[in-house]
Amino acid sequence: MASELADLLDASFRSLEDQDEADQQSAEDDSTQEPQLVYGNVYEFVSQWLRYMYRRDINGKSAYWKANWWECKEAESRLTELWRTWEYFRQDPIGMAIWWRDYCDPAMAVLLSEDGPLKSGWESARDRTYGDKPLACAPAPDGMFRDERGDGRPLVSKLSGSVPADVRSRALS
C-alpha cells in the first residue's frame, strides 16, 4: 500500500511538472505570436476609424480631402503606412500618443494641405465636411483592397453611414 501511495504521489507531481512546462511553453508561444490586425486593410481603417476620429473642416480653401482618396496613389500610400503604424502603436500603453504626434498629425497635415495630393479633383458637393462630421469616404470598388489579416473575416466594403459602436475601443484592442 505504501508503494502504491508513493507511486500515486510521484505521478501527481510529474503531472504538475508537466502542466507547468506546458503552461510555460504556451506563454512563450503567445509572446512570439504576431498580434492580429484590427483592420484588414487601409480602406477599413480609414472608413471605420480614421475618418471618425480625425474630423476637420474640409472647405476647399485651406483644407482638401477626397471621399475617393484611394484614387490618389500618394494619399493611398501615406494612409496605408498610417494604418500600419496605428496597428503597431495601438498595442503599447503610450503608443497612441506617439502615433498621433509623430505619424498621424504630420501625415494628415500633408494630405489635407492647400498644396497636398488631395487637392486635385476635389469636389465641393462630395468632399466638403465640417469638424463635427466625419471625413467623407466613398465606397471602394469591389476587390480593390484585400484582407491582410488572413483569418477569414469578411472585409467591409460598403459604408454603413453610421459611427461604428466600437470606434473608440478598437484603438486599444
Short mmCIF file of C-alpha atoms in Angstrom, two decimals:
data_model
loop_
_atom_site.label_atom_id
_atom_site.label_comp_id
_atom_site.label_asym_id
_atom_site.label_seq_id
_atom_site.Cartn_x
_atom_site.Cartn_y
_atom_site.Cartn_z
CA MET A 1 0.00 0.00 0.00
CA ALA A 2 2.82 2.38 0.87
CA SER A 3 4.46 1.79 -2.50
CA GLU A 4 1.13 2.37 -4.30
CA LEU A 5 0.71 5.66 -2.45
CA ALA A 6 4.26 6.68 -3.32
CA ASP A 7 3.59 5.85 -6.99
CA LEU A 8 0.41 7.93 -6.96
CA LEU A 9 2.23 10.89 -5.38
CA ASP A 10 5.05 10.61 -7.91
CA ALA A 11 2.54 10.53 -10.76
CA SER A 12 0.78 13.57 -9.30
CA PHE A 13 3.99 15.57 -9.06
CA ARG A 14 5.02 14.56 -12.59
CA SER A 15 1.62 15.67 -13.84
CA LEU A 16 2.00 19.06 -12.12
CA GLU A 17 5.53 19.46 -13.51
CA ASP A 18 4.31 18.54 -16.99
CA GLN A 19 1.48 21.09 -16.69
CA ASP A 20 3.93 23.79 -15.54
CA GLU A 21 6.15 23.07 -18.55
CA ALA A 22 3.15 23.15 -20.88
CA ASP A 23 1.97 26.47 -19.38
CA GLN A 24 5.45 27.96 -19.73
CA GLN A 25 5.68 26.78 -23.36
CA SER A 26 2.22 28.22 -24.09
CA ALA A 27 3.23 31.58 -22.59
CA GLU A 28 6.37 31.61 -24.71
CA ASP A 29 4.33 30.75 -27.81
CA ASP A 30 1.87 33.57 -27.04
CA SER A 31 4.67 36.11 -26.65
CA THR A 32 6.17 35.20 -30.02
CA GLN A 33 2.83 35.08 -31.80
CA GLU A 34 2.26 38.06 -34.07
CA PRO A 35 -0.63 40.29 -32.97
CA GLN A 36 -3.75 40.21 -35.10
CA LEU A 37 -4.68 43.20 -37.22
CA VAL A 38 -7.80 45.08 -36.16
CA TYR A 39 -8.46 46.28 -39.71
CA GLY A 40 -7.99 44.10 -42.75
CA ASN A 41 -6.65 46.91 -44.93
CA VAL A 42 -6.24 50.65 -45.23
CA TYR A 43 -9.78 51.13 -46.54
CA GLU A 44 -11.29 49.53 -43.44
CA PHE A 45 -9.02 51.66 -41.24
CA VAL A 46 -9.96 54.93 -42.96
CA SER A 47 -13.67 54.18 -43.39
CA GLN A 48 -14.26 52.70 -39.93
CA TRP A 49 -11.86 54.57 -37.66
CA LEU A 50 -9.73 57.43 -39.01
CA ARG A 51 -12.50 59.45 -40.62
CA TYR A 52 -14.47 59.43 -37.35
CA MET A 53 -11.52 60.31 -35.16
CA TYR A 54 -9.80 62.89 -37.38
CA ARG A 55 -12.52 65.47 -38.02
CA ARG A 56 -11.65 68.71 -39.76
CA ASP A 57 -13.32 71.45 -41.76
CA ILE A 58 -12.69 70.48 -45.36
CA ASN A 59 -13.60 73.65 -47.20
CA GLY A 60 -11.68 73.62 -50.48
CA LYS A 61 -9.71 76.72 -49.50
CA SER A 62 -7.30 75.81 -46.73
CA ALA A 63 -8.02 72.08 -46.46
CA TYR A 64 -8.69 69.36 -49.01
CA TRP A 65 -9.80 65.75 -48.69
CA LYS A 66 -11.35 63.42 -51.21
CA ALA A 67 -14.03 60.85 -50.49
CA ASN A 68 -12.31 58.64 -53.05
CA TRP A 69 -8.83 59.16 -51.58
CA TRP A 70 -7.60 55.80 -52.92
CA GLU A 71 -7.57 57.23 -56.47
CA CYS A 72 -4.53 59.30 -55.44
CA LYS A 73 -1.51 56.98 -55.17
CA GLU A 74 0.36 59.28 -52.79
CA ALA A 75 -2.64 59.53 -50.47
CA GLU A 76 -3.20 55.77 -50.57
CA SER A 77 0.46 55.15 -49.76
CA ARG A 78 0.56 57.65 -46.89
CA LEU A 79 -2.70 56.34 -45.43
CA THR A 80 -1.54 52.73 -45.76
CA GLU A 81 1.57 53.47 -43.74
CA LEU A 82 -0.52 55.44 -41.26
CA TRP A 83 -2.73 52.37 -40.82
CA ARG A 84 0.27 50.03 -40.43
CA THR A 85 1.85 52.26 -37.75
CA TRP A 86 -1.52 52.52 -35.99
CA GLU A 87 -1.75 48.73 -35.86
CA TYR A 88 1.73 48.63 -34.31
CA PHE A 89 1.39 51.50 -31.81
CA ARG A 90 -2.10 50.58 -30.58
CA GLN A 91 -0.52 47.70 -28.63
CA ASP A 92 1.65 49.94 -26.46
CA PRO A 93 0.19 51.76 -23.43
CA ILE A 94 1.59 55.11 -24.63
CA GLY A 95 1.80 54.14 -28.28
CA MET A 96 -1.25 56.05 -29.41
CA ALA A 97 0.14 59.32 -28.07
CA ILE A 98 3.29 58.73 -30.09
CA TRP A 99 1.24 57.69 -33.12
CA TRP A 100 -0.87 60.85 -33.06
CA ARG A 101 2.12 63.17 -32.55
CA ASP A 102 4.73 61.57 -34.80
CA TYR A 103 2.67 59.88 -37.50
CA CYS A 104 -0.95 60.92 -37.83
CA ASP A 105 -0.71 64.68 -37.42
CA PRO A 106 2.22 65.13 -39.84
CA ALA A 107 0.76 62.77 -42.47
CA MET A 108 -2.69 64.31 -42.32
CA ALA A 109 -1.23 67.84 -42.42
CA VAL A 110 0.39 66.97 -45.76
CA LEU A 111 -2.67 65.18 -47.13
CA LEU A 112 -5.11 67.96 -46.19
CA SER A 113 -2.86 70.89 -47.10
CA GLU A 114 -3.51 73.51 -49.77
CA ASP A 115 -0.78 72.02 -51.92
CA GLY A 116 -1.36 68.41 -50.85
CA PRO A 117 -2.11 65.48 -53.12
CA LEU A 118 -5.86 65.52 -52.45
CA LYS A 119 -6.47 68.99 -53.88
CA SER A 120 -6.55 67.68 -57.44
CA GLY A 121 -10.05 66.53 -58.30
CA TRP A 122 -11.60 67.94 -55.13
CA GLU A 123 -15.39 68.32 -55.49
CA SER A 124 -17.24 70.61 -53.11
CA ALA A 125 -20.52 68.71 -53.01
CA ARG A 126 -18.89 65.32 -52.46
CA ASP A 127 -15.82 66.08 -50.37
CA ARG A 128 -16.73 69.04 -48.14
CA THR A 129 -17.11 68.28 -44.42
CA TYR A 130 -17.19 70.26 -41.22
CA GLY A 131 -15.42 69.49 -37.95
CA ASP A 132 -18.47 67.91 -36.36
CA LYS A 133 -18.85 65.40 -39.24
CA PRO A 134 -16.59 62.50 -40.24
CA LEU A 135 -14.31 62.93 -43.24
CA ALA A 136 -16.06 61.93 -46.45
CA CYS A 137 -15.46 58.37 -47.61
CA ALA A 138 -16.95 56.78 -50.71
CA PRO A 139 -17.40 53.02 -51.05
CA ALA A 140 -14.29 51.45 -52.55
CA PRO A 141 -14.61 49.43 -55.75
CA ASP A 142 -15.18 45.74 -55.03
CA GLY A 143 -11.94 43.81 -54.86
CA MET A 144 -9.72 46.88 -54.67
CA PHE A 145 -8.42 46.14 -51.16
CA ARG A 146 -7.55 42.66 -49.95
CA ASP A 147 -7.86 41.42 -46.38
CA GLU A 148 -4.38 41.35 -44.88
CA ARG A 149 -5.50 39.69 -41.63
CA GLY A 150 -5.59 36.26 -43.24
CA ASP A 151 -8.01 34.94 -40.64
CA GLY A 152 -11.04 34.58 -42.87
CA ARG A 153 -13.04 37.51 -41.53
CA PRO A 154 -15.05 39.21 -44.26
CA LEU A 155 -13.99 42.62 -45.45
CA VAL A 156 -16.26 45.58 -45.02
CA SER A 157 -16.61 47.01 -48.49
CA LYS A 158 -19.71 49.15 -48.08
CA LEU A 159 -20.21 52.06 -45.73
CA SER A 160 -22.98 51.91 -43.18
CA GLY A 161 -23.29 55.66 -42.79
CA SER A 162 -23.19 55.46 -39.01
CA VAL A 163 -20.41 55.55 -36.47
CA PRO A 164 -19.30 52.02 -35.59
CA ALA A 165 -20.23 51.32 -31.98
CA ASP A 166 -16.71 50.29 -31.08
CA VAL A 167 -14.78 53.02 -32.93
CA ARG A 168 -13.01 54.17 -29.76
CA SER A 169 -12.33 50.76 -28.25
CA ARG A 170 -10.63 49.41 -31.36
CA ALA A 171 -7.61 51.61 -30.70
CA LEU A 172 -6.76 49.53 -27.67
CA SER A 173 -7.85 46.07 -28.80
#
